[in-house]
Amino acid sequence: MSSGNHSFVTEFVIVGFPGLQPEFYGLASAVLLIVYCCTLLGNVAVLILFATHKVLHKPMYIIILNLVVSDVLFSTTTLPKIIARYWFQAGAISFFGCFLQMYLVHYFGSVTSFLLLIMALDRYVAICFPLRYPMIIKNSTIHILNVTAWIVAKACPLMLVIRAYPLPYCDSNTILQCFCDHISITKLACTDRAPYSFPAFVAAMVVLLGPLVFIIYSYCSIIVAVLEIASTQGRLKTLSTCSGQLIIIALYYLPRCFIYLSSNIGIIFSTDLRIVIIMLYSLLPPMINPLIYCFKTKDIKQTLMKRFKKSTAP
């Protein structure tokens, strides 16, 4: 019996994709390993660029640095275990380890949501109040906001764990997911989930929709400000400073909103398809984001071009 609750379950087993045939386990683990390696290489490259080039020590790139750290930590929390499950058939995870993974999964997701809010704030001030931007958005201000995001993001995941951990788990211990999260764990509880699932849903909406409301407002204001620019070239130049951020925000929010809305309007997915969608929106952005940083942000792109020219110069 696990200490701290009345559960007969001492460990959980992460199933991953229930419909995946054993002959494809090697392929699945190889694909996931490639995703993890690409995520690490791309994000570490961005970290090295930031550390070695002072030109990148600006508010926007400080926010990107925090996103990089969050992406790496999220991928490291989730991918090694599911890779081991398919490569070595090591799907078992301890009772405490599963709840720790659940906390970290929701924590890093919350951090990313708040960081995207800060990113939108940066663009909002830069375009709507360009003359005040240097006074309002300083490196010190962004550092304070980033630290606040990392601290505030602890609240909701901690609440989820505190409420879910004492539940009685006395039946199945198989988790139909690629990592431990609140829904997949509490489904296994031998009790009515309603008193626990609704507060969890409200917490998710606060973390997801709270920042999203401001992000939508900020970019609507940005569009209005851009339309007031006389020249077409000026409009395109201004919008280009937001394109990378918009792609990153869309990759994070659109799939999540789709999953939440589809669940509430009665659209039913097969278990495997639902897991695939969750894995895509959870793990592809950390792998793709470094490419967006490199090709859609001016200073990083110029820094990379300079390094490339130096390395190819005779």
XYZ file of N, CA and C in Angstrom, residues 115-226:
336
model
N 4.754 32.446 -20.291
C 5.840 33.060 -21.062
C 5.338 33.596 -22.398
N 4.397 32.894 -23.007
C 3.809 33.386 -24.261
C 3.012 34.659 -24.021
N 2.401 34.778 -22.851
C 1.728 36.023 -22.481
C 2.739 37.171 -22.404
N 3.888 36.919 -21.785
C 4.931 37.944 -21.680
C 5.457 38.314 -23.065
N 5.584 37.319 -23.940
C 6.034 37.576 -25.307
C 5.046 38.482 -26.037
N 3.755 38.221 -25.860
C 2.738 39.064 -26.484
C 2.779 40.472 -25.912
N 3.009 40.584 -24.602
C 3.129 41.902 -23.972
C 4.279 42.690 -24.567
N 5.404 42.025 -24.791
C 6.567 42.681 -25.394
C 6.225 43.253 -26.765
N 5.578 42.459 -27.619
C 5.212 42.924 -28.967
C 4.150 44.024 -28.901
N 3.216 43.905 -27.961
C 2.148 44.894 -27.803
C 2.735 46.263 -27.481
N 3.645 46.314 -26.521
C 4.258 47.593 -26.142
C 5.147 48.110 -27.264
N 5.903 47.203 -27.905
C 6.839 47.607 -28.958
C 6.125 48.254 -30.139
N 4.945 47.762 -30.501
C 4.256 48.255 -31.695
C 3.219 49.328 -31.365
N 2.519 49.168 -30.259
C 1.473 50.133 -29.912
C 2.014 51.351 -29.166
N 3.123 51.190 -28.455
C 3.730 52.302 -27.708
C 5.247 52.317 -27.940
N 5.674 52.492 -29.200
C 7.099 52.355 -29.531
C 8.003 53.344 -28.791
N 7.517 54.568 -28.540
C 8.355 55.556 -27.870
C 8.551 55.218 -26.389
N 7.585 54.536 -25.790
C 7.684 54.174 -24.381
C 8.353 52.808 -24.164
N 8.549 52.078 -25.254
C 9.070 50.714 -25.135
C 10.375 50.627 -24.333
N 11.386 51.468 -24.638
C 12.650 51.360 -23.873
C 12.479 51.630 -22.381
N 11.478 52.439 -22.029
C 11.263 52.743 -20.610
C 10.457 51.659 -19.899
N 9.522 51.037 -20.632
C 8.642 50.039 -20.011
C 9.273 48.651 -20.025
N 9.757 48.238 -21.184
C 10.300 46.885 -21.344
C 11.820 46.938 -21.280
N 12.343 46.695 -20.113
C 13.783 46.611 -19.902
C 14.157 45.165 -19.600
N 15.450 44.877 -19.685
C 15.899 43.528 -19.333
C 15.494 43.167 -17.907
N 15.639 44.122 -17.001
C 15.301 43.860 -15.597
C 13.808 43.576 -15.438
N 12.975 44.316 -16.186
C 11.526 44.092 -16.136
C 11.177 42.688 -16.624
N 11.790 42.286 -17.726
C 11.525 40.958 -18.286
C 12.014 39.861 -17.347
N 13.154 40.078 -16.703
C 13.643 39.091 -15.733
C 12.625 38.895 -14.615
N 12.079 40.003 -14.116
C 11.086 39.930 -13.032
C 9.834 39.189 -13.504
N 9.358 39.515 -14.710
C 8.166 38.862 -15.245
C 8.402 37.370 -15.471
N 9.585 37.016 -15.978
C 9.891 35.604 -16.215
C 9.943 34.815 -14.903
N 10.603 35.379 -13.909
C 10.668 34.712 -12.601
C 9.268 34.559 -12.020
N 8.451 35.603 -12.172
C 7.069 35.536 -11.700
C 6.300 34.409 -12.394
N 6.523 34.258 -13.705
C 5.850 33.198 -14.459
C 6.237 31.821 -13.921
N 7.525 31.615 -13.652
C 7.994 30.316 -13.145
C 7.437 30.029 -11.751
N 7.234 31.076 -10.953
C 6.718 30.884 -9.588
C 5.203 30.681 -9.597
N 4.478 31.558 -10.296
C 3.012 31.485 -10.319
C 2.531 30.171 -10.946
N 3.297 29.666 -11.918
C 2.896 28.431 -12.608
C 2.886 27.215 -11.690
N 3.490 27.312 -10.541
C 3.513 26.181 -9.607
C 2.146 25.895 -8.992
N 1.300 26.904 -8.882
C 0.075 26.801 -8.085
C -0.888 25.736 -8.599
N -1.302 25.836 -9.868
C -2.306 24.909 -10.395
C -1.822 23.461 -10.431
N -0.621 23.176 -10.941
C -0.157 21.780 -10.913
C -0.050 21.213 -9.504
N 0.374 22.052 -8.554
C 0.479 21.592 -7.168
C -0.898 21.250 -6.617
N -1.897 22.070 -6.952
C -3.263 21.794 -6.512
C -3.761 20.472 -7.097
N -3.453 20.215 -8.371
C -3.884 18.978 -9.010
C -3.293 17.756 -8.308
N -2.005 17.847 -7.983
C -1.331 16.714 -7.342
C -1.868 16.496 -5.929
N -2.034 17.575 -5.175
C -2.514 17.468 -3.790
C -3.896 16.829 -3.734
N -4.750 17.129 -4.718
C -6.103 16.570 -4.724
C -6.126 15.149 -5.274
N -5.236 14.827 -6.196
C -5.273 13.510 -6.843
C -4.500 12.441 -6.066
N -3.446 12.825 -5.383
C -2.570 11.847 -4.722
C -3.297 10.997 -3.673
N -4.176 11.569 -2.827
C -4.819 10.756 -1.780
C -5.962 9.862 -2.271
N -6.348 9.967 -3.543
C -7.460 9.160 -4.034
C -7.124 7.670 -3.952
N -8.121 6.825 -3.766
C -7.866 5.383 -3.714
C -7.673 4.806 -5.123
N -6.526 4.192 -5.365
C -6.228 3.538 -6.642
C -6.131 2.039 -6.366
N -7.220 1.328 -6.624
C -7.278 -0.080 -6.211
C -7.669 -1.015 -7.346
N -7.699 -0.492 -8.570
C -8.113 -1.341 -9.696
C -6.971 -1.423 -10.708
N -7.183 -0.940 -11.902
C -6.152 -0.989 -12.940
C -5.046 0.025 -12.654
N -3.832 -0.310 -13.081
C -2.718 0.625 -12.933
C -2.098 0.970 -14.284
N -2.813 0.686 -15.377
C -2.301 0.971 -16.715
C -2.755 2.357 -17.173
N -1.802 3.173 -17.564
C -2.076 4.541 -18.002
C -2.086 4.589 -19.520
N -3.244 4.874 -20.102
C -3.384 4.934 -21.559
C -2.950 6.307 -22.057
N -1.672 6.536 -21.958
C -1.074 7.807 -22.357
C 0.437 7.584 -22.436
N 1.146 8.524 -23.038
C 2.604 8.389 -23.156
C 3.338 8.979 -21.959
N 2.616 9.620 -21.067
C 3.187 10.133 -19.833
C 2.059 10.293 -18.826
N 2.420 10.476 -17.573
C 1.416 10.633 -16.523
C 0.861 12.058 -16.550
N -0.434 12.186 -16.705
C -1.079 13.480 -16.571
C -2.327 13.320 -15.704
N -2.962 14.424 -15.376
C -4.044 14.398 -14.397
C -5.210 13.532 -14.843
N -5.637 13.681 -16.079
C -6.799 12.935 -16.557
C -6.518 11.438 -16.565
N -5.361 11.044 -17.113
C -5.070 9.617 -17.237
C -4.886 8.949 -15.881
N -4.404 9.693 -14.881
C -4.217 9.111 -13.549
C -5.541 9.021 -12.802
N -6.287 10.119 -12.765
C -7.518 10.126 -11.961
C -8.594 9.218 -12.550
N -8.492 8.864 -13.824
C -9.424 7.889 -14.396
C -9.305 6.534 -13.712
N -8.155 6.272 -13.120
C -7.904 4.979 -12.474
C -8.363 4.947 -11.027
N -8.823 6.074 -10.497
C -9.239 6.123 -9.094
C -10.552 5.371 -8.893
N -10.646 4.673 -7.752
C -11.860 3.909 -7.418
C -12.837 4.812 -6.681
N -13.199 5.902 -7.306
C -14.135 6.850 -6.701
C -14.718 7.729 -7.797
N -15.693 8.523 -7.455
C -16.312 9.440 -8.410
C -15.332 10.548 -8.754
N -15.064 10.711 -10.064
C -14.087 11.706 -10.503
C -14.650 13.123 -10.540
N -15.963 13.268 -10.556
C -16.578 14.581 -10.781
C -16.076 15.666 -9.830
N -15.992 15.402 -8.521
C -15.531 16.469 -7.611
C -14.078 16.880 -7.857
N -13.336 16.040 -8.568
C -11.921 16.325 -8.806
C -11.663 16.827 -10.228
N -12.459 16.330 -11.184
C -12.225 16.703 -12.580
C -12.659 18.132 -12.881
N -13.762 18.585 -12.266
C -14.234 19.942 -12.568
C -13.257 21.012 -12.089
N -12.761 20.965 -10.838
C -11.753 21.958 -10.432
C -10.508 21.889 -11.305
N -10.139 20.691 -11.745
C -8.977 20.552 -12.626
C -9.243 21.221 -13.971
N -10.481 21.058 -14.477
C -10.858 21.705 -15.739
C -10.819 23.222 -15.594
N -11.329 23.739 -14.479
C -11.310 25.190 -14.232
C -9.869 25.697 -14.173
N -8.999 24.952 -13.480
C -7.590 25.347 -13.382
C -6.940 25.384 -14.757
N -7.256 24.367 -15.580
C -6.699 24.325 -16.936
C -7.172 25.509 -17.764
N -8.433 25.868 -17.619
C -8.971 26.998 -18.362
C -8.333 28.318 -17.924
N -8.070 28.450 -16.632
C -7.424 29.667 -16.125
C -6.022 29.798 -16.717
N -5.284 28.699 -16.680
C -3.904 28.719 -17.179
C -3.868 28.875 -18.692
N -4.832 28.271 -19.378
C -4.834 28.296 -20.837
C -5.509 29.539 -21.392
N -6.737 29.810 -20.928
C -7.524 30.888 -21.518
C -7.176 32.260 -20.955
N -6.702 32.308 -19.682
C -6.318 33.594 -19.103
C -5.272 34.313 -19.957
N -4.098 33.685 -20.168
C -3.108 34.302 -21.059
C -3.609 34.474 -22.485
N -4.414 33.503 -22.974
C -4.877 33.581 -24.362
C -5.754 34.805 -24.598
N -6.583 35.162 -23.611
C -7.436 36.348 -23.750
C -6.583 37.590 -23.948
N -5.526 37.745 -23.139
C -4.662 38.909 -23.301
C -3.899 38.850 -24.616
N -3.460 37.647 -25.008
C -2.722 37.509 -26.271
C -3.596 37.939 -27.442
N -4.856 37.498 -27.441
C -5.783 37.887 -28.520
C -5.985 39.397 -28.512
N -6.197 39.967 -27.320
C -6.366 41.418 -27.212
C -5.138 42.155 -27.729
N -3.956 41.694 -27.334
C -2.727 42.396 -27.714
C -2.516 42.369 -29.228
N -2.785 41.218 -29.853
C -2.566 41.142 -31.297
C -3.675 41.836 -32.079
N -4.875 41.924 -31.534
C -5.913 42.758 -32.162
C -5.488 44.224 -32.129
N -4.928 44.655 -31.001
C -4.431 46.028 -30.883
C -3.276 46.272 -31.833
N -2.424 45.261 -31.984
C -1.292 45.374 -32.911
C -1.787 45.525 -34.345
N -2.804 44.748 -34.717
C -3.358 44.842 -36.074
C -3.932 46.240 -36.321
N -4.637 46.770 -35.331
C -5.191 48.128 -35.457
C -4.066 49.144 -35.634
N -3.013 49.004 -34.832
C -1.879 49.928 -34.920
C -1.181 49.816 -36.275
N -1.064 48.602 -36.798
C -0.400 48.390 -38.092
C -1.222 49.004 -39.224
